[in-house]
PDB file of C-alpha atoms in Angstrom:
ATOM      1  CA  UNK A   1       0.000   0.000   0.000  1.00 74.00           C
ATOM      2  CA  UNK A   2       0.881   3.348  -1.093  1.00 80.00           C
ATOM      3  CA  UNK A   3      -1.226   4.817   1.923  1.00 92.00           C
ATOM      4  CA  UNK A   4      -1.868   8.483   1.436  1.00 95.00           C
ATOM      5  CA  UNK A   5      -0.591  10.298  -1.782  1.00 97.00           C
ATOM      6  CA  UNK A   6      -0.067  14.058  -2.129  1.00 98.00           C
ATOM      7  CA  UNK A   7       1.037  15.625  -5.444  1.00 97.00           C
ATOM      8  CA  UNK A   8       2.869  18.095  -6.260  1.00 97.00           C
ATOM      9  CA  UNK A   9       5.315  18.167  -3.271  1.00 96.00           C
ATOM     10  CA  UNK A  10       6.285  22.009  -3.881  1.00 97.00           C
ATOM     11  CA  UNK A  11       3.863  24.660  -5.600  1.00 97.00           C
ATOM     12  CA  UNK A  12       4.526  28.510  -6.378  1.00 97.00           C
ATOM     13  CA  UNK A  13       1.931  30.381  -7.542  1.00 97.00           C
ATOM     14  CA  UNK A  14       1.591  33.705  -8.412  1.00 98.00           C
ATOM     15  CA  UNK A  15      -1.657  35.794  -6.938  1.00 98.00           C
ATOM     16  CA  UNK A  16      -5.005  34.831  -8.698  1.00 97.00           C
ATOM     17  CA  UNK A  17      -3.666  31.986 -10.523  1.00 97.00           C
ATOM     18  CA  UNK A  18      -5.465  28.565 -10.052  1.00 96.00           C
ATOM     19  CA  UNK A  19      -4.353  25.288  -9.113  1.00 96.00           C
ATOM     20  CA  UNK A  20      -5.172  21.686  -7.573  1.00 98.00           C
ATOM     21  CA  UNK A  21      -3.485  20.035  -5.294  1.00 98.00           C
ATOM     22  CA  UNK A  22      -3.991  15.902  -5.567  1.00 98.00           C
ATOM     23  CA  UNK A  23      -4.771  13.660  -2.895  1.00 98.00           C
ATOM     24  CA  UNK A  24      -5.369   9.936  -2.749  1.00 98.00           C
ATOM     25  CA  UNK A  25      -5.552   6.955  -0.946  1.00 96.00           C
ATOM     26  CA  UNK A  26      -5.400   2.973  -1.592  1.00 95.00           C
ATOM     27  CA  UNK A  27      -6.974   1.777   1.703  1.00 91.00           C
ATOM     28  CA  UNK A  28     -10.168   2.292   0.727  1.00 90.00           C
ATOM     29  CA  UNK A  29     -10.485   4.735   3.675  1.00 89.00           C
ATOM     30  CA  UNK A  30     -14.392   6.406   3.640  1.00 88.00           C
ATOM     31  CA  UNK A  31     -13.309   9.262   5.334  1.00 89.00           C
ATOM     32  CA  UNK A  32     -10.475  11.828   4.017  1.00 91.00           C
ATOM     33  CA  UNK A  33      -9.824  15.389   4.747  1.00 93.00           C
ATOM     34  CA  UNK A  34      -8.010  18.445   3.991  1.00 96.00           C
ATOM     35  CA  UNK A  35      -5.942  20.632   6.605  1.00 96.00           C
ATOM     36  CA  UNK A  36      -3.476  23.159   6.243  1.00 97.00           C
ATOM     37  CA  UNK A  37      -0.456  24.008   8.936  1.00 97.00           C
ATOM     38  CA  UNK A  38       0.760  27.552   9.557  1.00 94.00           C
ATOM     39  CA  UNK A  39       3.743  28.477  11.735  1.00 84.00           C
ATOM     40  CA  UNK A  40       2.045  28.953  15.250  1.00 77.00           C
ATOM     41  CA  UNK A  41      -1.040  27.536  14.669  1.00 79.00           C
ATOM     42  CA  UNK A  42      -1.401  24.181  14.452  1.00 87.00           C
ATOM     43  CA  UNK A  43      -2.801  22.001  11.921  1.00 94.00           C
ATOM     44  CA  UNK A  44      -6.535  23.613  10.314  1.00 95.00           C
ATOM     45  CA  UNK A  45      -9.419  21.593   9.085  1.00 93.00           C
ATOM     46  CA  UNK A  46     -10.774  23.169   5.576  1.00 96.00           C
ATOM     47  CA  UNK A  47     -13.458  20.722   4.107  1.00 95.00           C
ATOM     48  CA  UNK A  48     -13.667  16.909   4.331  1.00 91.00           C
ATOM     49  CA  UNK A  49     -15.554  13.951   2.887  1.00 91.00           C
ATOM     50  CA  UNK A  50     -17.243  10.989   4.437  1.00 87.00           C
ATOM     51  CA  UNK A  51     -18.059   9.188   1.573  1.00 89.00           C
ATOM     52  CA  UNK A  52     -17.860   9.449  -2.315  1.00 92.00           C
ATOM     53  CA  UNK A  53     -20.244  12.172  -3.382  1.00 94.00           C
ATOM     54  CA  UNK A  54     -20.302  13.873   0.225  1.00 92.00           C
ATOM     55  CA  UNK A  55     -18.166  16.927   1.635  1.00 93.00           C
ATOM     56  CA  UNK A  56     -18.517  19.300   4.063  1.00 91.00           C
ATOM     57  CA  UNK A  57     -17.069  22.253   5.393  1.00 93.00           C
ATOM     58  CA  UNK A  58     -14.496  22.773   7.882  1.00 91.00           C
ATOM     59  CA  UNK A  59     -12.799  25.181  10.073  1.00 91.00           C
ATOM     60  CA  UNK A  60     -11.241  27.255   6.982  1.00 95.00           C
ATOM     61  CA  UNK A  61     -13.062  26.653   3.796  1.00 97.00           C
ATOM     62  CA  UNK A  62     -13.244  30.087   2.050  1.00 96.00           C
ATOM     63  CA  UNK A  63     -11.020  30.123  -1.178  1.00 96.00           C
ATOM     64  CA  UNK A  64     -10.938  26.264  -1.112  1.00 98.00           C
ATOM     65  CA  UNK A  65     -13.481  23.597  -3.579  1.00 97.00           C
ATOM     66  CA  UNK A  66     -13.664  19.611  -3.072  1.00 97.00           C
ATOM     67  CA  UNK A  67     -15.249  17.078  -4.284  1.00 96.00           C
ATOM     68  CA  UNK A  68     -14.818  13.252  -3.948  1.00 96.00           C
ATOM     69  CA  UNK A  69     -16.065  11.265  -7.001  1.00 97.00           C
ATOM     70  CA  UNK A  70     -14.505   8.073  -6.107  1.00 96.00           C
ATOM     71  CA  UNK A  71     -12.948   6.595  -2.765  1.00 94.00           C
ATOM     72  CA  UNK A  72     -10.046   7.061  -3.473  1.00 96.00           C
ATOM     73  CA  UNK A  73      -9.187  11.019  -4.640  1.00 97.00           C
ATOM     74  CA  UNK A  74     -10.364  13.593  -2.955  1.00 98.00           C
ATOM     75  CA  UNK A  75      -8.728  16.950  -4.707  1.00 98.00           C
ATOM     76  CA  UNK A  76      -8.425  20.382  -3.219  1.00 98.00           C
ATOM     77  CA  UNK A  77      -9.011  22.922  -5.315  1.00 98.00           C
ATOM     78  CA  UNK A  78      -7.602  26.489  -5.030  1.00 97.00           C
ATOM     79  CA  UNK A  79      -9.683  28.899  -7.720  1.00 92.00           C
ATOM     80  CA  UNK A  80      -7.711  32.402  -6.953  1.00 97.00           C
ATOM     81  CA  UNK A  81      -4.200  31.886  -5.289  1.00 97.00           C
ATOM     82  CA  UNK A  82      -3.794  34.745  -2.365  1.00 97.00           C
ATOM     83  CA  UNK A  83      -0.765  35.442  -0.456  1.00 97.00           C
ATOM     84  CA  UNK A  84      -2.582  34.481   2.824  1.00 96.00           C
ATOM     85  CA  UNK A  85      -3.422  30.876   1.746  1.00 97.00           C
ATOM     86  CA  UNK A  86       0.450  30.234   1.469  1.00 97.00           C
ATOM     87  CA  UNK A  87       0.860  26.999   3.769  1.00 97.00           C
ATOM     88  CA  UNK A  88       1.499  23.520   4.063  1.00 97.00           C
ATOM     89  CA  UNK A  89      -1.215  21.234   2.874  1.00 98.00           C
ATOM     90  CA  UNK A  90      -1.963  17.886   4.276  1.00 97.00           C
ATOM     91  CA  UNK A  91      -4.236  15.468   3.443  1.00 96.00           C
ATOM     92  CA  UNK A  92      -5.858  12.743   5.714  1.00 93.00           C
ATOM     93  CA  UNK A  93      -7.868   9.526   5.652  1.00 91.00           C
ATOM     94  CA  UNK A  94      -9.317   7.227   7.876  1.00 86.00           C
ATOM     95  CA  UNK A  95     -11.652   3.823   7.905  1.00 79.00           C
ATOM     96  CA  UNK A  96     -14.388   5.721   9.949  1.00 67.00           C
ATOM     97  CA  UNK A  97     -14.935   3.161  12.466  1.00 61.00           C
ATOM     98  CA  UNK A  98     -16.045   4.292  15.393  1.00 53.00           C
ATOM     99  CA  UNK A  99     -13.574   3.852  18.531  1.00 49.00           C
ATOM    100  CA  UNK A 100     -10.974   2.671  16.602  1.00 57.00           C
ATOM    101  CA  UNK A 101      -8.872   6.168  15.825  1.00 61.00           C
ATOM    102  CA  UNK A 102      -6.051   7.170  13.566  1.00 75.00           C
ATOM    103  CA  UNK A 103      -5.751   9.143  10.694  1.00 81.00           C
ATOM    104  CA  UNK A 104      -3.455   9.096   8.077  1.00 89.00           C
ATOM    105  CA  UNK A 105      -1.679  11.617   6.931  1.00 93.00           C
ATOM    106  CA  UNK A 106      -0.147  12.078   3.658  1.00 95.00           C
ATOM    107  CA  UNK A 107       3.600  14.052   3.323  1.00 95.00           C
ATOM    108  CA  UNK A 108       2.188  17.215   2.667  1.00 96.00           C
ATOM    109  CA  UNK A 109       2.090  20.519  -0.152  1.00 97.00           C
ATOM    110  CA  UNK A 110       4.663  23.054   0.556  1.00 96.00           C
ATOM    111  CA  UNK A 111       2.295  26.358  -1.211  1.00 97.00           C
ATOM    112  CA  UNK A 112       3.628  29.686  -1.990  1.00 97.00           C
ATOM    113  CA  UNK A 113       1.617  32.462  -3.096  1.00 97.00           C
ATOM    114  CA  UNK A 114       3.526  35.715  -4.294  1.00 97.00           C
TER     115      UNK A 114
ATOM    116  CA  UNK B   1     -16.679  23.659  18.987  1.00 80.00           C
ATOM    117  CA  UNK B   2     -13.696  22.597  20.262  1.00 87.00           C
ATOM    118  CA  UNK B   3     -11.095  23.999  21.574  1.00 94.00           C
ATOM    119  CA  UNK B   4      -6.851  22.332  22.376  1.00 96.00           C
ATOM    120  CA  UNK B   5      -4.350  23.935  24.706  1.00 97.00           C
ATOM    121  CA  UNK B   6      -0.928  23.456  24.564  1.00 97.00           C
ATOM    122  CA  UNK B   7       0.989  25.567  27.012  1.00 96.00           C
ATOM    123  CA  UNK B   8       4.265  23.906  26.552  1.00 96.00           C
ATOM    124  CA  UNK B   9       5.898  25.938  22.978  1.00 94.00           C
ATOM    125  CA  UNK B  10       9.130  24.600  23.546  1.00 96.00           C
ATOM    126  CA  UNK B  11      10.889  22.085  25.997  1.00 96.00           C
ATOM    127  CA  UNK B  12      14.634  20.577  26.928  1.00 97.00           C
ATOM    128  CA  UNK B  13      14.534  17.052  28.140  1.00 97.00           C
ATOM    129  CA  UNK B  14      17.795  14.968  29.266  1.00 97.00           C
ATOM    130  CA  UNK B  15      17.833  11.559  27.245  1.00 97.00           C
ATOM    131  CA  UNK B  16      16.482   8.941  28.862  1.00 97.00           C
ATOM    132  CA  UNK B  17      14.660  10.848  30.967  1.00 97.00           C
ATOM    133  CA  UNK B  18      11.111  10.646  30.765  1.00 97.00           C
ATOM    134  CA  UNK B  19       8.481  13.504  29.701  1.00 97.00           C
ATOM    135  CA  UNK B  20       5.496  14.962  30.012  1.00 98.00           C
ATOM    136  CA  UNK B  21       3.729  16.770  27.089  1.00 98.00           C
ATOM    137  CA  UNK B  22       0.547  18.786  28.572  1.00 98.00           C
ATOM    138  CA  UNK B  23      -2.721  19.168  26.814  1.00 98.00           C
ATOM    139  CA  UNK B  24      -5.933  20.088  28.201  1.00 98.00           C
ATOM    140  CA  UNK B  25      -9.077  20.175  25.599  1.00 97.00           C
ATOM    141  CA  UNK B  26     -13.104  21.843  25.732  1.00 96.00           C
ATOM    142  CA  UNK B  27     -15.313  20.040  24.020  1.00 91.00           C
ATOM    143  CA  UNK B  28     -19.533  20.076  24.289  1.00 88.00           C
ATOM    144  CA  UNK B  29     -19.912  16.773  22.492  1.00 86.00           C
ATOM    145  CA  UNK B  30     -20.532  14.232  25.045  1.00 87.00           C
ATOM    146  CA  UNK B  31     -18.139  11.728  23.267  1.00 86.00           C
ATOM    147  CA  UNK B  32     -14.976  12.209  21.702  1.00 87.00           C
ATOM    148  CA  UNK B  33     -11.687  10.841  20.759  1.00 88.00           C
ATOM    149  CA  UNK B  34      -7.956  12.543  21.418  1.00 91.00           C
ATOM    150  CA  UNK B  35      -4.718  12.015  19.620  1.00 91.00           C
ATOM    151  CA  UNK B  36      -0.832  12.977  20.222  1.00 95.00           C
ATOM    152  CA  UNK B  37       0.999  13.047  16.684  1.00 95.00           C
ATOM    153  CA  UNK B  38       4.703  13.617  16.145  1.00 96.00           C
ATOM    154  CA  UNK B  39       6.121  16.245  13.358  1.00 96.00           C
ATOM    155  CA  UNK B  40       9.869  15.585  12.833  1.00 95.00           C
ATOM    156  CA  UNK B  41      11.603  18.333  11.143  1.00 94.00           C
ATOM    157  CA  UNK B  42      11.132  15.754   7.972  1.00 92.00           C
ATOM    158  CA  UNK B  43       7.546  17.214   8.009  1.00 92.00           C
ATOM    159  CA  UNK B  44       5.485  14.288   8.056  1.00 92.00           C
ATOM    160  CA  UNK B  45       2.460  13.879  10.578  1.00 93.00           C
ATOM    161  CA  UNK B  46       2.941  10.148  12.186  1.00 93.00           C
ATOM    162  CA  UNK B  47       0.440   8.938  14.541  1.00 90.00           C
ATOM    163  CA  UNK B  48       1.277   8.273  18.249  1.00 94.00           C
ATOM    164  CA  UNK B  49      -1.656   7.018  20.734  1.00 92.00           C
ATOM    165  CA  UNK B  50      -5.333   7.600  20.653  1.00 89.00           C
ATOM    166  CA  UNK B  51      -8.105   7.512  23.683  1.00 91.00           C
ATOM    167  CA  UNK B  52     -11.448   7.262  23.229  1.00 88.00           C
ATOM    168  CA  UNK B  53     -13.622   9.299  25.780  1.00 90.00           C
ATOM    169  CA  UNK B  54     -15.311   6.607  27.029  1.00 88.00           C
ATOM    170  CA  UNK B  55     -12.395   4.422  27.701  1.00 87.00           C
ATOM    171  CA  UNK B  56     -11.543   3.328  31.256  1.00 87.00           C
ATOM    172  CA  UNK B  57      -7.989   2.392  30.935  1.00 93.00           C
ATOM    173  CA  UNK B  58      -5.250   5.337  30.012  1.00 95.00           C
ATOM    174  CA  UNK B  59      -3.849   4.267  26.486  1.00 93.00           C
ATOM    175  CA  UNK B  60      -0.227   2.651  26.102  1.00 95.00           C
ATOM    176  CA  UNK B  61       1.734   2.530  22.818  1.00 93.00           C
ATOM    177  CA  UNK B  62       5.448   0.991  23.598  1.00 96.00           C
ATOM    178  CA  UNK B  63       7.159   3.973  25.485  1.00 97.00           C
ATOM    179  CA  UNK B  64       3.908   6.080  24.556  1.00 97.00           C
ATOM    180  CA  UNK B  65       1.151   6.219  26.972  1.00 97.00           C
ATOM    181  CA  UNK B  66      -1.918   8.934  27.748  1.00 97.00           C
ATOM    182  CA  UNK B  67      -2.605  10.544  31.297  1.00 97.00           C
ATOM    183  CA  UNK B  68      -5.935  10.815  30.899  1.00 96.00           C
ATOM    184  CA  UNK B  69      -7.974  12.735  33.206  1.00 96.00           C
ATOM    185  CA  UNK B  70     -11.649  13.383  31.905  1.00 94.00           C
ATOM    186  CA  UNK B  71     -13.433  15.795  34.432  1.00 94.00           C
ATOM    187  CA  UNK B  72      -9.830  18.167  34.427  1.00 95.00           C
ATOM    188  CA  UNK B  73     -10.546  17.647  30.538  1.00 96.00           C
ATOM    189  CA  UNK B  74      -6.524  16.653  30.270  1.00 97.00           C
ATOM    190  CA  UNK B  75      -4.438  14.325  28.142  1.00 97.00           C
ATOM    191  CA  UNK B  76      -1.327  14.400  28.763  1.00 98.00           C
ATOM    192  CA  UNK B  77       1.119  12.779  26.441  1.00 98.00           C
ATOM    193  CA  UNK B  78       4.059  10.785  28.700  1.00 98.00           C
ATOM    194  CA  UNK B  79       6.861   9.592  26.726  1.00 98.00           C
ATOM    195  CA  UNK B  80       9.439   7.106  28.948  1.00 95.00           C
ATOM    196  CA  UNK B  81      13.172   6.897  28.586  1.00 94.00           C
ATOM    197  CA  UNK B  82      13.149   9.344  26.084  1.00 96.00           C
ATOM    198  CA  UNK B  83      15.803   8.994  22.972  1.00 97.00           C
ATOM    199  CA  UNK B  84      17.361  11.241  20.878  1.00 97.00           C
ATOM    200  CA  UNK B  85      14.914  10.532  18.247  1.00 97.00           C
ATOM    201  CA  UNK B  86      12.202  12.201  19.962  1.00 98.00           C
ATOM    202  CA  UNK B  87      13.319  15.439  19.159  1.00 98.00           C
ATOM    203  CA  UNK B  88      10.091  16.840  17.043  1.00 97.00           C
ATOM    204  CA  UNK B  89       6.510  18.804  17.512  1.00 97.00           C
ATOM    205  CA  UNK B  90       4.477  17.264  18.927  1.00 98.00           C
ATOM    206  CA  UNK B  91       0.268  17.679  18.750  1.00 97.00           C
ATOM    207  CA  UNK B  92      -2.838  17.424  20.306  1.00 96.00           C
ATOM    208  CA  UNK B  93      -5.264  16.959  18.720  1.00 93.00           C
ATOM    209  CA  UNK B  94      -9.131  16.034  18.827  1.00 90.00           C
ATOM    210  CA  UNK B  95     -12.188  14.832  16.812  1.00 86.00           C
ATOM    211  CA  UNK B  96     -16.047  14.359  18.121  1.00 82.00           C
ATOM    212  CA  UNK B  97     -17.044  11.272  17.973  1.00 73.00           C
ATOM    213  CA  UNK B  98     -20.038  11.002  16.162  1.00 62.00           C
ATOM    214  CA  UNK B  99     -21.527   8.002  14.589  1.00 46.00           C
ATOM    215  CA  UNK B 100     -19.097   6.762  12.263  1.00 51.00           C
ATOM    216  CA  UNK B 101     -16.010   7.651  13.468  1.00 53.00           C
ATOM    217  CA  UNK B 102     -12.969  10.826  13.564  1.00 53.00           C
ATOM    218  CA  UNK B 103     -12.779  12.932  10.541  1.00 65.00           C
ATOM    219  CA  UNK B 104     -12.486  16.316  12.026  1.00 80.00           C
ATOM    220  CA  UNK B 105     -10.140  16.683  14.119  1.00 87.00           C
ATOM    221  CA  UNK B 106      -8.816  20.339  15.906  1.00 90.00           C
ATOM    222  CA  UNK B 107      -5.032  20.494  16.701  1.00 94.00           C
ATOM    223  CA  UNK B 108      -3.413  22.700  19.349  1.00 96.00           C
ATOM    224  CA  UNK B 109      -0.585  24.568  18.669  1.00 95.00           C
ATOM    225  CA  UNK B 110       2.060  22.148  19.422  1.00 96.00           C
ATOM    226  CA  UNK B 111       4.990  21.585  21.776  1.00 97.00           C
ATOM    227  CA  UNK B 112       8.232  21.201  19.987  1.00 97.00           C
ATOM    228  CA  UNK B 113      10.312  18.940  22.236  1.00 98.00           C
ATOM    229  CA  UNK B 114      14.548  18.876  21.888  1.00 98.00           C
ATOM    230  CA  UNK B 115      16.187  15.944  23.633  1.00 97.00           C
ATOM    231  CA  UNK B 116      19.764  16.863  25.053  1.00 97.00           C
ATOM    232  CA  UNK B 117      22.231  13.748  24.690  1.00 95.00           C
TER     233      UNK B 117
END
């Protein structure tokens, strides 16, 4: 197993330009989600999915589009680059059964917005 | 909502001593699990110990365990005999626990701990 994929591992962008950063998973993991980490604050939810067809806002969402068509991706879509949204990305997934924890992270997307 | 404090930004340990990373949480959901994830400098998030809220017993992982202590809403992370190659952030994190599992979990800030050889 591959366990969770991110692609690209480095992005600069320049302001209002559009992008998507790629996230999968071969454990056939219901639930996935998107976060982003900024120095000092901790790792921030911004949507997530529990199921094909089915996402939901998080903590963060404004700038940021998702959708899940299959299991297994679960893309985060960025439609006008700003210098604020400059971060690093992670993606997550988990099984979804209850009690038994864990999520799995994937290596992360170093973003820079000039 | 939910709410992790770290108070801990940065702390010196002497190897092989052991440590204790603090973590108290606020939460309104009436069940809920809580994490402790490592960062190396490498950047990658890698899963440490989990505890559900309902669970009895504090949770052990090899030199891992949880110091959990529900109505002071704390979970402290204890790490035993600590090595060099604990040197990393280290988070806090929680998720309510609704009926099919964790997918939103909040993070605290993180305490970066530096072992001293």
């Amino acid at each position: 197993n591959a366990g969770v994929t991110q692609t690209p591992k480095f992005q600069v962008l320049k302001t209002g330009q559009s992008m998507t950063l790629q996230c999968a998973q071969d454990m056939n993991h219901e639930y996935m989600s998107w976060y982003r980490q900024d120095p000092g604050m901790g790792l921030r939810l911004i949507h997530y999915s529990v199921g094909a067809g089915i996402t939901d806002q998080g903590e963060v969402p404004n700038g940021y589009n998702v959708s899940r068509s299959t299991t297994e991706d679960f893309p985060l879509r960025l439609l006008s680059a700003a210098p604020s949204q400059t971060s690093v990305y992670f993606c997550a997934s988990s099984h979804g059964l209850a009690g038994v924890g864990e999520q799995y992270f994937g290596p992360g997307t170093r973003l820079t917005v000039t | 909502a939910q709410k992790i404090t770290q108070t801990q930004p940065g702390m010196f340990v002497q190897e092989k001593e052991a440590v204790t990373l603090d973590c108290t949480y606020d939460t309104s959901d009436p069940s809920y699990g809580l994490f402790w994830y490592k960062q190396p400098s490498s950047g990658e998030m890698i899963f440490l110990i989990y505890q559900g809220s309902y669970d009895q017993q504090n949770a052990t992982e090899g030199r891992y365990s949880l110091n959990f202590q529900k109505a002071r809403k704390s979970a402290n992370l204890v790490i035993s005999a600590s090595q060099l190659g604990d040197s990393a952030m280290y988070f806090c994190a929680m998720s309510p626990f609704r009926d099919f599992g964790n997918e939103k979990l909040t993070f605290g800030t993180g305490t970066r701990l530096t072992i001293i050889p």
